[in-house]
Coordinates of C-alpha atoms in Angstrom, one line a residue:
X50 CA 3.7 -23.3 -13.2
X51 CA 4.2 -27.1 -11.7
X52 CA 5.1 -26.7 -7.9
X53 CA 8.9 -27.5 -8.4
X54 CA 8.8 -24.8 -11.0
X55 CA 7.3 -22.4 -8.4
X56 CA 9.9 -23.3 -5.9
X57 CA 12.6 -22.9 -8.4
X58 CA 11.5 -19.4 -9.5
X59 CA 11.0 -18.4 -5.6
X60 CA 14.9 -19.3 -4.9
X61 CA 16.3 -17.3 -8.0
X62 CA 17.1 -13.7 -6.9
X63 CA 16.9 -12.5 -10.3
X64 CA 13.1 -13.5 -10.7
X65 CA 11.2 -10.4 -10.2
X66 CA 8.5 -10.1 -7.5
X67 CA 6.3 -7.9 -5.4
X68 CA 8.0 -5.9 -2.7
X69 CA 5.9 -5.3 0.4
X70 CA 3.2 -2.8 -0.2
X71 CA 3.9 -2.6 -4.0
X72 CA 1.8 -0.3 -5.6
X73 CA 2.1 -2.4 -8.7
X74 CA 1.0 -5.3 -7.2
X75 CA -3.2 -5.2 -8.0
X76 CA -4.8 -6.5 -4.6
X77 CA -2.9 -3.0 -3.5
X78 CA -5.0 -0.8 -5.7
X79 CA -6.7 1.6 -3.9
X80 CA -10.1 0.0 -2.8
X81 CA -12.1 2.3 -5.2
X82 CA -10.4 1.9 -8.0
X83 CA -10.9 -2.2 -7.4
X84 CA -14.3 -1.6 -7.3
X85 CA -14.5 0.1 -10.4
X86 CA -12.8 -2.2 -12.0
X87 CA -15.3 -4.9 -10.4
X88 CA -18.3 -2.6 -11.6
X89 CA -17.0 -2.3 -15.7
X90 CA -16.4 -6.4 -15.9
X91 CA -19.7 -6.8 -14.1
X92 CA -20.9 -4.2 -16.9
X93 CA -19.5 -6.0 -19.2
X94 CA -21.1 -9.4 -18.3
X95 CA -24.5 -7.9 -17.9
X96 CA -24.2 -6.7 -21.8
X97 CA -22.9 -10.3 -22.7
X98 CA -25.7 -12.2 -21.1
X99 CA -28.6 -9.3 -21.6
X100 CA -27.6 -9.9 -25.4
X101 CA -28.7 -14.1 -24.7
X102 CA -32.4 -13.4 -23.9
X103 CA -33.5 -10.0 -24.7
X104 CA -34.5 -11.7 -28.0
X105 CA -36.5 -14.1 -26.6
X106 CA -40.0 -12.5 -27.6
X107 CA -38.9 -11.8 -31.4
X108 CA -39.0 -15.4 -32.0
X109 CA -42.7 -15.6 -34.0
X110 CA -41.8 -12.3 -35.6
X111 CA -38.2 -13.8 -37.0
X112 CA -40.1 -16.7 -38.1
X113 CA -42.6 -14.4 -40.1
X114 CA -39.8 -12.1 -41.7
X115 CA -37.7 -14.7 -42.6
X116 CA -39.6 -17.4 -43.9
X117 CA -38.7 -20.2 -41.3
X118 CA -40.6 -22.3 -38.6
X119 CA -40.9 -21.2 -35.0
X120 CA -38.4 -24.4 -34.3
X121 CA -35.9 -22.7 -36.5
X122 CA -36.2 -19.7 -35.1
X123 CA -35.8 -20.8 -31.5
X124 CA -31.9 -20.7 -32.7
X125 CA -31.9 -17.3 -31.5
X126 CA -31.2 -18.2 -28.0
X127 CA -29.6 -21.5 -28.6
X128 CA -27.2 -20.6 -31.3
X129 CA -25.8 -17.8 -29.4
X130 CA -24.9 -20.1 -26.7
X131 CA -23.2 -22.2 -29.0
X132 CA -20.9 -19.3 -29.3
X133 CA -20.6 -19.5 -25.3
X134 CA -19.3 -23.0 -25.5
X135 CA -16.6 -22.6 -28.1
X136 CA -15.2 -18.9 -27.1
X137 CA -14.2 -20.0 -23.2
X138 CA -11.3 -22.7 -24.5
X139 CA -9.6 -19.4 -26.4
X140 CA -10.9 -16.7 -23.8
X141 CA -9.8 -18.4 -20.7
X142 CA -6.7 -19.4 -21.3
X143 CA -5.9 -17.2 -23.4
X144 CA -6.2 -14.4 -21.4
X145 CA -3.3 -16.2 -19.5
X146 CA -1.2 -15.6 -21.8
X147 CA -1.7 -12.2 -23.1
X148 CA -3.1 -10.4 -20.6
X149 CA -6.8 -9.5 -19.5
X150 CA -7.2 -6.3 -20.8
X151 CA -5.9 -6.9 -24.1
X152 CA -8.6 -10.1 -24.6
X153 CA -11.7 -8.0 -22.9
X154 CA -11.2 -4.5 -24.7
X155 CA -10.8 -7.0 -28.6
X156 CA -13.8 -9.3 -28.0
X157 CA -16.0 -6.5 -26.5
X158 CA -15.3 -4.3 -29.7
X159 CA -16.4 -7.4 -32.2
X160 CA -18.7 -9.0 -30.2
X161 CA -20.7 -5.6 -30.8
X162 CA -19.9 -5.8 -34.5
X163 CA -21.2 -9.2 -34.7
X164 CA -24.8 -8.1 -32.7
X165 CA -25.1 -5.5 -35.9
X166 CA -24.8 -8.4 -38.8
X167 CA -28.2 -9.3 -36.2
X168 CA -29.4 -5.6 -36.9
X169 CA -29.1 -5.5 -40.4
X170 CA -29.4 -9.5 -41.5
X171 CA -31.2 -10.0 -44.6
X172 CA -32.0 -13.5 -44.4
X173 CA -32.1 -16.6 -41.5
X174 CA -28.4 -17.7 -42.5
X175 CA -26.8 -14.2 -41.6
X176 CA -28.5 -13.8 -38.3
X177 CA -27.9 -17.2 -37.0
X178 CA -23.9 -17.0 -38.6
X179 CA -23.6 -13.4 -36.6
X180 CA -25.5 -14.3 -33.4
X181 CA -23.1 -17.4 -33.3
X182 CA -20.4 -15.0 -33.6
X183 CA -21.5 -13.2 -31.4
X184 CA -21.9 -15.0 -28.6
X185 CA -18.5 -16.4 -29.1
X186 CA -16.7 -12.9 -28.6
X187 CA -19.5 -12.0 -25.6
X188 CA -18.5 -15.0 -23.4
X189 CA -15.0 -13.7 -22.5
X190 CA -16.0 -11.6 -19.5
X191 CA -18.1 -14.7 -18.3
X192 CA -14.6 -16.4 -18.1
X193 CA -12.2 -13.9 -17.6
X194 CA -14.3 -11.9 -14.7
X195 CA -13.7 -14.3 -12.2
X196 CA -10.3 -14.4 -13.3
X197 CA -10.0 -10.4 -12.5
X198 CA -11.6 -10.5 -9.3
X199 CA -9.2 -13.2 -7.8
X200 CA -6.5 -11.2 -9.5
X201 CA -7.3 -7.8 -7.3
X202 CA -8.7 -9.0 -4.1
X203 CA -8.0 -10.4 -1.0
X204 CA -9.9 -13.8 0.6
X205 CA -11.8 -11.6 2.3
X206 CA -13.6 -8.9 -0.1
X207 CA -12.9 -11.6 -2.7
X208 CA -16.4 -13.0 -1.7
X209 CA -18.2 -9.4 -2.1
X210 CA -16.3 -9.4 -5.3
X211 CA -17.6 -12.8 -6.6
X212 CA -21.1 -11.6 -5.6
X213 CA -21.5 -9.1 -7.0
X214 CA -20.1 -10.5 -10.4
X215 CA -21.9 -13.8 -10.2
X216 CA -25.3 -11.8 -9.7
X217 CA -24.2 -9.8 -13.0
X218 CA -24.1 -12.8 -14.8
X219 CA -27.3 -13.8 -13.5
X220 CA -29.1 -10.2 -13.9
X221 CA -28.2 -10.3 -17.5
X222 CA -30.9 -12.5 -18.8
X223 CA -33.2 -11.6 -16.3
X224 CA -33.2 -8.0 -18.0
X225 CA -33.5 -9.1 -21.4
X226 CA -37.5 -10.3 -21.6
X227 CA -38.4 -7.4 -19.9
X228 CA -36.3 -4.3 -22.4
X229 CA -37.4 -6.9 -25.1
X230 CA -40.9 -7.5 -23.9
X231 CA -41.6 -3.3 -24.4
X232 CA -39.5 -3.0 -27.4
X233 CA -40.5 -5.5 -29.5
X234 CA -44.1 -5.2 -30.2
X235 CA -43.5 -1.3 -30.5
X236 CA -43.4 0.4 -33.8
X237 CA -39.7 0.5 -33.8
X238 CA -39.7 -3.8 -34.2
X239 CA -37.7 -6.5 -33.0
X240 CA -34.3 -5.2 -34.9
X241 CA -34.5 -2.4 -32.5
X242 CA -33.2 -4.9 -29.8
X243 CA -30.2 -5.7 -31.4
X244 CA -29.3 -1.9 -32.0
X245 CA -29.4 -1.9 -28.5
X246 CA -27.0 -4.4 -27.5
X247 CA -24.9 -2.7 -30.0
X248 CA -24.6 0.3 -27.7
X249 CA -24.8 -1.6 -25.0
X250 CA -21.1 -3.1 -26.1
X251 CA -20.2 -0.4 -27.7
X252 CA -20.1 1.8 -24.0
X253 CA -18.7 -1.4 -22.4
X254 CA -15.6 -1.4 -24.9
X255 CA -15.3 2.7 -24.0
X256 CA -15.1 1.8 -20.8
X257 CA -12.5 -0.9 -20.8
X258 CA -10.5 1.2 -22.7
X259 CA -10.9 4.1 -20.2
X260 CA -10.9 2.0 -17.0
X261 CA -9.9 -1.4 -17.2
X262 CA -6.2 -2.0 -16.4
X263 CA -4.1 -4.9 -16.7
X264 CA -4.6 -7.3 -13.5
X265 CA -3.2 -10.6 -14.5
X266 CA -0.2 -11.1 -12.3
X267 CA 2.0 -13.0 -14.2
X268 CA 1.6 -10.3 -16.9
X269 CA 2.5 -7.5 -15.1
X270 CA 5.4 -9.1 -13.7
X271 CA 6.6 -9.3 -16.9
X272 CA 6.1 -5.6 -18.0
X273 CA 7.5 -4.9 -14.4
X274 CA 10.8 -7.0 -15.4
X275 CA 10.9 -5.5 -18.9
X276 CA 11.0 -2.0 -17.7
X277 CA 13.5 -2.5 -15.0
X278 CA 15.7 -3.8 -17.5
X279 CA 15.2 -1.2 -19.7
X280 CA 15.7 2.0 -16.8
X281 CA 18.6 -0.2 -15.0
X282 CA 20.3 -2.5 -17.8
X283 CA 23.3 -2.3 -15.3
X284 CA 21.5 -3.5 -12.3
X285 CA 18.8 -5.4 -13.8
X286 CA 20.3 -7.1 -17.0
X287 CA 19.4 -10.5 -15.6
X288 CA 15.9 -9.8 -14.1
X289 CA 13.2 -11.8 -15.8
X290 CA 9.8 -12.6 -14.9
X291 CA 8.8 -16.4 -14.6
X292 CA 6.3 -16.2 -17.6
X293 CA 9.2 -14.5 -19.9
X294 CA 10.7 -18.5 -19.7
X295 CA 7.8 -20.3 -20.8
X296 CA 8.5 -21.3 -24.4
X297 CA 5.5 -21.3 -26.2
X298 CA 5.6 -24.3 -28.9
X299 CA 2.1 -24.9 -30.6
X300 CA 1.5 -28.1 -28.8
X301 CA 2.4 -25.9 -26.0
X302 CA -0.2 -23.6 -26.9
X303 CA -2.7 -25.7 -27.7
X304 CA -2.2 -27.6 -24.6
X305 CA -2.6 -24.4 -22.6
X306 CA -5.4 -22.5 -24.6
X307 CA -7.7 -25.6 -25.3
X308 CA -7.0 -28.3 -23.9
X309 CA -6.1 -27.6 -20.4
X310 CA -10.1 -26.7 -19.5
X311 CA -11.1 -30.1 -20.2
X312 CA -8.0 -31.9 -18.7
X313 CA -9.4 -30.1 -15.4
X314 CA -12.9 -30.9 -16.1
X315 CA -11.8 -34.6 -16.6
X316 CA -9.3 -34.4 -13.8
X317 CA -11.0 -32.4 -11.2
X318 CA -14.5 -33.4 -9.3
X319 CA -14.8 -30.9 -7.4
X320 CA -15.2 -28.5 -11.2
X321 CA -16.6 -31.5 -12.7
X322 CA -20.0 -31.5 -10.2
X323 CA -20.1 -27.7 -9.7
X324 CA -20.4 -27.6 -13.2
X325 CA -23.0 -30.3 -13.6
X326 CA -24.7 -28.3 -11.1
X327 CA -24.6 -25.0 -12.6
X328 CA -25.4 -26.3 -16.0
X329 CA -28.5 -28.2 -14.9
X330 CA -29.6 -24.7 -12.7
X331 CA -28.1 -22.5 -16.1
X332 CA -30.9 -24.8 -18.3
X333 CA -33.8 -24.5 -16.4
X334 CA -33.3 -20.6 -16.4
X335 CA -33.4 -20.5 -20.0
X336 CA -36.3 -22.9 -19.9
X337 CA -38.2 -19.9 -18.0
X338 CA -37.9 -17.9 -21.0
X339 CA -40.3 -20.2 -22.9
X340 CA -41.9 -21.6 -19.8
X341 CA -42.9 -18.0 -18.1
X342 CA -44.6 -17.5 -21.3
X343 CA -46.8 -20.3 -20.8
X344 CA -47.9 -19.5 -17.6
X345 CA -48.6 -16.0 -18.1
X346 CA -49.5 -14.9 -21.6
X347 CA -50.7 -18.4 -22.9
X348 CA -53.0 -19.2 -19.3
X349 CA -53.5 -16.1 -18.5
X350 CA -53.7 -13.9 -21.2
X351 CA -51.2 -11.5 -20.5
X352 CA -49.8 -9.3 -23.0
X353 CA -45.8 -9.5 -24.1
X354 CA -44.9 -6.4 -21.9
X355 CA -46.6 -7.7 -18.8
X356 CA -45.1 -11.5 -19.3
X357 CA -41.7 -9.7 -19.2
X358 CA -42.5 -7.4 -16.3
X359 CA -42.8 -10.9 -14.6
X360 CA -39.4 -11.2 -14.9
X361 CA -38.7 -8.7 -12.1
X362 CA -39.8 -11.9 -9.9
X363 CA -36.3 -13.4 -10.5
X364 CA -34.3 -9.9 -10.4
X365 CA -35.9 -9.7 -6.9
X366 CA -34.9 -13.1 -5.8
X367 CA -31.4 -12.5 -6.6
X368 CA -31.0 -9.2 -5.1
X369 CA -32.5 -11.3 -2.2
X370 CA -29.8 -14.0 -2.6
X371 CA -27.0 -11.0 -2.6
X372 CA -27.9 -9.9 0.8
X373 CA -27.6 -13.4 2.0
X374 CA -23.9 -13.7 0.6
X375 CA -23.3 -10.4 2.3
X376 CA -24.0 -11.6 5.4
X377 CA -22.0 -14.1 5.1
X378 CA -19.2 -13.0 3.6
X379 CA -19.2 -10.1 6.8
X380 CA -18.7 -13.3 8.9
X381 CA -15.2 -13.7 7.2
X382 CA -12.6 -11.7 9.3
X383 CA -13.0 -14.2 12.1
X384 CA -11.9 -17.0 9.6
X385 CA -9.4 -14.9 8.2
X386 CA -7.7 -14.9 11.2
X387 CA -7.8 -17.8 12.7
X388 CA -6.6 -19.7 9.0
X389 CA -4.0 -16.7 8.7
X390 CA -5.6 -15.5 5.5
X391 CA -6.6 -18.4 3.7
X392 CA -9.8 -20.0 5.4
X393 CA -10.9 -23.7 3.5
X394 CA -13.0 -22.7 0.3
X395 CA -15.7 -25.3 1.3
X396 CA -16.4 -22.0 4.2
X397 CA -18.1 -20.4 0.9
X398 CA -20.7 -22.9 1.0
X399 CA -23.5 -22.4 3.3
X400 CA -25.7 -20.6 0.6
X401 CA -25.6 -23.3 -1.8
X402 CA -26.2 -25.6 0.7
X403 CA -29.5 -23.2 1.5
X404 CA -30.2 -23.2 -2.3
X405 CA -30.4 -26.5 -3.2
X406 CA -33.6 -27.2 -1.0
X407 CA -35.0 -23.9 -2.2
X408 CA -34.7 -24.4 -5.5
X409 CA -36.6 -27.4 -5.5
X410 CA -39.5 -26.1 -3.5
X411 CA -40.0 -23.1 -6.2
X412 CA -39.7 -24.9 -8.8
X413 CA -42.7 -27.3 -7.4
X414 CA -44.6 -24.3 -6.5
X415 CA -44.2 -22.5 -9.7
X416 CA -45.7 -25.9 -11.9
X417 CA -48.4 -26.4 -9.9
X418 CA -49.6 -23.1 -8.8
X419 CA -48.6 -22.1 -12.7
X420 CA -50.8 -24.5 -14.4
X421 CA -54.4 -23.9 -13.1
X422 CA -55.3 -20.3 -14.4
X423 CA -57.8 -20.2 -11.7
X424 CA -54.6 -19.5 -9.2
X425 CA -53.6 -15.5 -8.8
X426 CA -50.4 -14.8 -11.1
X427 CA -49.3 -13.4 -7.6
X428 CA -48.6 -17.1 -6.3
X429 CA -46.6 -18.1 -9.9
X430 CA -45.0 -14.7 -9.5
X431 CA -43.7 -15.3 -6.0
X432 CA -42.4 -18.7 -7.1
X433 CA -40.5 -16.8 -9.4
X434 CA -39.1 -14.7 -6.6
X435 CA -37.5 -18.1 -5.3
X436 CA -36.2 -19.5 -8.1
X437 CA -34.2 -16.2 -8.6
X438 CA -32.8 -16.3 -5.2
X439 CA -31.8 -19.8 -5.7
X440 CA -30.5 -19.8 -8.9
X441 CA -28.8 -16.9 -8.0
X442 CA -27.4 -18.0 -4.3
X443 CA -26.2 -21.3 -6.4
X444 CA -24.3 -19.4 -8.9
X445 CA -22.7 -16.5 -6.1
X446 CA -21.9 -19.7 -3.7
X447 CA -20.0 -22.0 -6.4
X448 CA -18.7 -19.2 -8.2
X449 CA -16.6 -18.2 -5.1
X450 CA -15.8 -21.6 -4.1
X451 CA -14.1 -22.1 -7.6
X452 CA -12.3 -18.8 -7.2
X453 CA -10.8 -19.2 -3.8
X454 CA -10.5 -23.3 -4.8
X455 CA -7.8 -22.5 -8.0
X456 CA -7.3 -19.4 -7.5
X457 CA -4.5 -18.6 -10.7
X458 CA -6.3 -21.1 -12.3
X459 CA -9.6 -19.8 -11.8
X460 CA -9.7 -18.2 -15.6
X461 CA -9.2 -22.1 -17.1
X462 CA -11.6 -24.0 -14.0
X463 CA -14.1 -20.9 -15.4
X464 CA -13.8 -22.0 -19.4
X465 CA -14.3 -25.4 -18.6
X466 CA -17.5 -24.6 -16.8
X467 CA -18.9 -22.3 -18.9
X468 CA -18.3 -24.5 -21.9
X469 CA -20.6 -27.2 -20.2
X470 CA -23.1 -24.4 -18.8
X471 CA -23.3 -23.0 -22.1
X472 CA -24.3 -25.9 -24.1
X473 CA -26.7 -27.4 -21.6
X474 CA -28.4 -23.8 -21.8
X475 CA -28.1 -23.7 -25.5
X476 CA -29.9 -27.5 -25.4
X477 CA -32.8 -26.7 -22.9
X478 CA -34.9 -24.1 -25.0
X479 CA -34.9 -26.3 -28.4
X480 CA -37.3 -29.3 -26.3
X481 CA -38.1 -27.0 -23.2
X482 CA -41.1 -25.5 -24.9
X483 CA -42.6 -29.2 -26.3
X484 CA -42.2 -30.6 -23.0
X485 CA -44.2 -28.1 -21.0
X486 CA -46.6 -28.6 -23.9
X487 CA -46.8 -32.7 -23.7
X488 CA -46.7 -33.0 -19.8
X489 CA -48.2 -30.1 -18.9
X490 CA -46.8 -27.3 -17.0
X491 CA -47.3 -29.0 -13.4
X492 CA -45.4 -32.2 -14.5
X493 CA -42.5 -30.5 -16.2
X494 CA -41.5 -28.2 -13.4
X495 CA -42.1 -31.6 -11.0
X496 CA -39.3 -33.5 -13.2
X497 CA -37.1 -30.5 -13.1
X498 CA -37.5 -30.5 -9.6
X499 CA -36.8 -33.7 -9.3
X500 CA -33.3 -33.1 -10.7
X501 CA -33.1 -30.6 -8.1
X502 CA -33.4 -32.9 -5.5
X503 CA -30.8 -35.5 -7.0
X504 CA -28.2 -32.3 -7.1
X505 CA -29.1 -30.9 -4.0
X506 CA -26.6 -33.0 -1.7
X507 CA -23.5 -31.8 -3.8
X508 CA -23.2 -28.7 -1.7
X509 CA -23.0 -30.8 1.3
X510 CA -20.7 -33.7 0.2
X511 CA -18.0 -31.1 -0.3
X512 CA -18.5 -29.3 2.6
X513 CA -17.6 -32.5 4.6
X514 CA -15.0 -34.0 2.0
X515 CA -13.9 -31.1 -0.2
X516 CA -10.7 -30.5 1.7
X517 CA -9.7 -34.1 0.9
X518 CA -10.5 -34.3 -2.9
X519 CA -8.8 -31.0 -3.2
X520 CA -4.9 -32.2 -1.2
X521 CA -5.2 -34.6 -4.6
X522 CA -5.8 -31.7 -6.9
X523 CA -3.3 -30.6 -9.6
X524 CA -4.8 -27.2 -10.3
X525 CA -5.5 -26.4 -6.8
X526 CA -3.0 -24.4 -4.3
X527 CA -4.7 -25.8 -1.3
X528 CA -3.1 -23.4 0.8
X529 CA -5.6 -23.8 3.9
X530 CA -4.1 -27.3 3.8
X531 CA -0.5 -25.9 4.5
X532 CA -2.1 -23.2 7.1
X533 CA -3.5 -26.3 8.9
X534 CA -0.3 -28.7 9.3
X535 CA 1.1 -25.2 10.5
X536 CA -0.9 -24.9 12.9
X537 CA -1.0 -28.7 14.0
X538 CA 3.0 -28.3 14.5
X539 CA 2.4 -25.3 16.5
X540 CA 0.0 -26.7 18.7
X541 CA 2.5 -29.9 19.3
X542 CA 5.4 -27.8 19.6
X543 CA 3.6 -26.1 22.3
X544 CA 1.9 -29.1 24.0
X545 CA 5.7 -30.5 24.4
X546 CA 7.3 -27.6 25.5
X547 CA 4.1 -27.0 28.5
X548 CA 5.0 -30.8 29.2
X549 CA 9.0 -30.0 29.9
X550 CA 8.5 -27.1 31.9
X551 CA 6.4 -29.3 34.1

C-alpha cells in the first residue's frame, strides 16, 4: 500500500490489526516453531538449488545417450536457470497475493514432477522442456524465503534468519558435484540423479504440508477479518482487512505480479547494484562447476568422485562465512536499542564489505596456483575454501540488507534479483568452459578477479550513502530515518529545556 493508504487504513477503527502480544500475529510464534519454519524453507531452497548442479558431471554422458554435442548438452545447467529467471515475476509477487504457503506447497509438488520428465526423457527435447520447467516451479523458495523470514522475525534474529537461509541457497550447489560426482559414474547412471531430486522435493512438499504455516501478514489479516466476521457478524459486520479492498483488475495484476520487480530494479539502486553484484558473484560460482574440473581432473588427473569431493572446499568456506555473520549479528542488541528497534540496514554490511577484498584474492590464488599441475591440489583446494566464504559472506550480507531495506517488499526486491542472478548464472557456463580453455586457467580467474575488484567498493559506497538513496525510495519503509529525526527532536527538546532551567 502507498503511504497515504497506510495512514488511511491506520485511522479506520474497523481495519483489523494485531493486538499486543497476538498470538496470531507470526514474529509471536513461539521461537521454535519459527525456527522450524526457517529450517523447512531453507530445506526447501537446498532441494531447489542442489537440483541446478548435481548434474553437472552427466554432461558427456547426455551427450552420448542422446545424440547431441557437449555444447548442447551444457543446457543442463543453463536451461534450468532459465526457469529461475521467468518463475520469480509470478512467484514473488504472487505470493503477495495469495499467500505463502499456498505458492510453496503447489510449486514444490510440480517442480518434483517436472525433475521426473528428467528421469524418464527419451530424447534431448524432453529433458531440456522439463528441466526448464523445472527450474521454473524450483525458484519460488529462492524468492519467497526471504519473504518468510522477514514475515516471522524481529530486526534482531532477522539477521540469524537471513543467514542461515542465504547459506542454504548457497549450500545447494555446493552439494550437487559431490552426490553427482559418486552417483553418476556408478552402475546405477546419471538418471539416478534426477530420481533423487525427485525425493528430495517430494519430502520438501511433505513437509510444507505438515509444517509450513501461512506467514504473510497481509494474508492472515484477512483470514483474521473473515473469521471475526463470521463468529461476531453483530460486532464485527464492518471489519475488513486492508488487502480485502484492493480490487484486483488485470492491469492491476499484471502490474503487481510482473511488472512491479522490474519497476524496482529500474527505480531502485540500491537493488539495482546488489543485484549486479550478486549476479556477477552467482556466475563465477557456476563457472566453478566447469572450471574446478579443469584444475583437478583435467591437470591433475583426478577422478569424477574426487573433483566433486573438492567441492567440500566451498561448503567449508561458507560455514566459515556463517560464523562471521553470527558474530555479528550477536553485536545487534546494542543497536537495537539505541535505534529503538530499527537500526539503519547499511549496519548489515561489514561482511560484504570484508568479502569483496576476499573474493578477489581467492579467485587470483585459485588461477594461478590452479594452472601449474606442479602446485599441490592442497593450495587450489584452499583457494576454494575462500571463494566459498566470500561468495557466501556476499550473499548472507546483501541478502539481509535487502530484507531489513524493504521489508514487505522484500518478496518483489527478491524476484527482481533473482531474475538477473539467474540469467547471468544461466549465461556463464555456456562460454565459461571455452574461456578457461583459450586464456588459460591463470588468465581467466585474473579477469574475473578483476571484476571483483571493480564491484568491491559497492559495499562501501552504501555504507556511507545508503541512508540517503534510500529517504528517496518508493519501496522502502526507511524507518531508521523516522527513529532518527525522533531522536534529533528529543535531543533539542532537551537541549532547550537544560537551557531554561539555567
Amino acid at each position: 500500500a502507498t503511504p497515504a493508504a497506510a495512514k488511511r487504513f491506520s485511522a479506520d477503527p474497523d481495519v483489523v490489526s494485531w493486538g499486543d502480544d497476538d498470538a496470531e500475529n507470526p514474529q509471536n510464534w513461539g521461537k521454535m516453531y519459527r525456527w522450524t519454519i526457517t529450517a523447512v524453507v531453507g530445506f526447501m531452497t537446498v532441494n531447489a538449488t542442489f537440483a541446478s548442479s548435481a548434474p553437472s558431471a552427466a554432461v558427456p554422458l547426455i551427450a552420448q545417450e542422446f545424440g547431441v554435442s557437449d555444447e548442447v548438452a551444457t543446457l543442463t545447467t543453463s536451461i534450468y536457470l532459465v526457469g529461475y529467471v521467468f518463475g520469480p515475476a509470478f512467484w514473488g509477487p504472487g505470493s503477495e497475493i495469495l499467500g505463502r504457503r499456498l505458492v510453496l506447497i503447489l510449486t514444490m509438488a510440480a517442480f518434483g514432477l517436472a525433475t521426473v520428465g528428467q528421469a524418464l526423457a527419451p530424447d534431448i527435447g524432453v529433458f531440456l522442456g522439463t528441466r526448464a520447467l523445472a527450474g521454473f516451479f524450483a525458484v519460488a523458495p529462492l524468492v519467497n524465503g526471504g519473504g518468510v523470514v522477514a514475515d516471522i522475525w524481529d530486526p534482531h534474529t532477522r539477521g540469524i534468519a537471513t543467514t542461515v537461509f542465504s547459506t542454504m541457497i548457497f549450500l545447494g550447489p555446493v552439494l550437487g558435484p559431490i552426490v553427482g560426482g559418486f552417483i553418476i559414474p556408478s552402475p546405477l547412471g546419471w538418471r539416478a540423479v534426477f530420481w533423487v531430486v525427485v525425493a528430495f522435493a517430494a519430502c520438501s512438499t511433505l513437509l510444507a504440508l505438515l509444517v509450513l504455516p501461512e506467514t504473510h501478514a497481509p494474508t492472515l489479516m484477512a483470514h483474521k477479518a473473515r473469521r471475526l466476521r463470521t463468529l461476531l457478524p453483530s460486532h464485527h459486520a464492518r471489519l475488513y482487512a486492508p488487502s480485502e479492498r484492493v480490487v484486483w483488475t488485470a492491469q492491476s495484476l499484471l502490474d503487481r505480479t510482473l511488472l512491479r520487480p522490474f519497476k524496482m530494479l529500474v527505480v531502485e539502486p540500491i537493488l539495482l547494484l546488489v543485484t549486479i553484484y550478486i549476479s556477477i558473484v552467482y556466475g563465477c560460482l557456476y563457472s566453478l562447476f566447469e572450471s574446478v574440473p579443469l584444475i583437478f581432473t583435467t591437470t591433475r588427473s583426478f577422478t569424477p568422485s574426487q573433483t566433486g569431493l573438492t567441492f567440500l572446499a566451498l561448503g567449508l568456506g561458507a560455514l566459515l562465512s556463517a560464523l562471521i555473520d553470527l558474530d555479528l549479528v550477536h553485536r545487534y542488541p546494542a543497536l537495537l536499542a539505541t535505534w529503538r528497534g530499527h537500526p539503519p540496514p547499511e549496519k548489515r554490511l561489514y561482511g560484504a564489505m570484508l568479502a569483496g577484498p576476499v573474493f578477489v584474492g581467492a579467485i587470483f590464488s585459485l588461477g594461478w596456483t590452479g594452472y601449474n599441475p606442479d602446485v599441490s591440489w592442497v593450495v587450489p583446494a584452499l583457494s576454494l575454501v575462500f571463494v566459498g566464504f566470500s561468495v557466501s559472506l556476499v550473499f548472507n550480507s546483501f541478502m539481509t540488507y535487502l530484507v531489513d531495506t524493504y521489508l514487505v517488499n522484500t518478496a518483489s526486491a527478491f524476484a527482481a534479483l533473482t531474475i538477473v542472478r539467474s540469467a547471468v548464472g544461466a549465461a556463464f557456463p555456456l562460454f565459461i568452459l571455452q574461456l578457461f580453455r583459450a586464456l588459460g586457467i591463470n588468465i581467466a580467474c585474473t579477469l574475473i578477479g578483476a571484476v571483483g575488484i571493480l564491484l568491491a567498493p559497492i559495499p562501501f559506497v552504501f555504507f556511507r550513502y545508503g541512508a540517503r538513496i534510500r529517504a528517496r525510495s518508493e519501496f522502502a519503509p526507511c524507518l531508521d530515518l523516522k527513529i532518527a529525526k525522533e531522536i534529533e527532536m528529543e535531543k533539542q527538546a532537551a537541549a532547550l529545556a537544560g537551557s531554561g532551567s539555567v
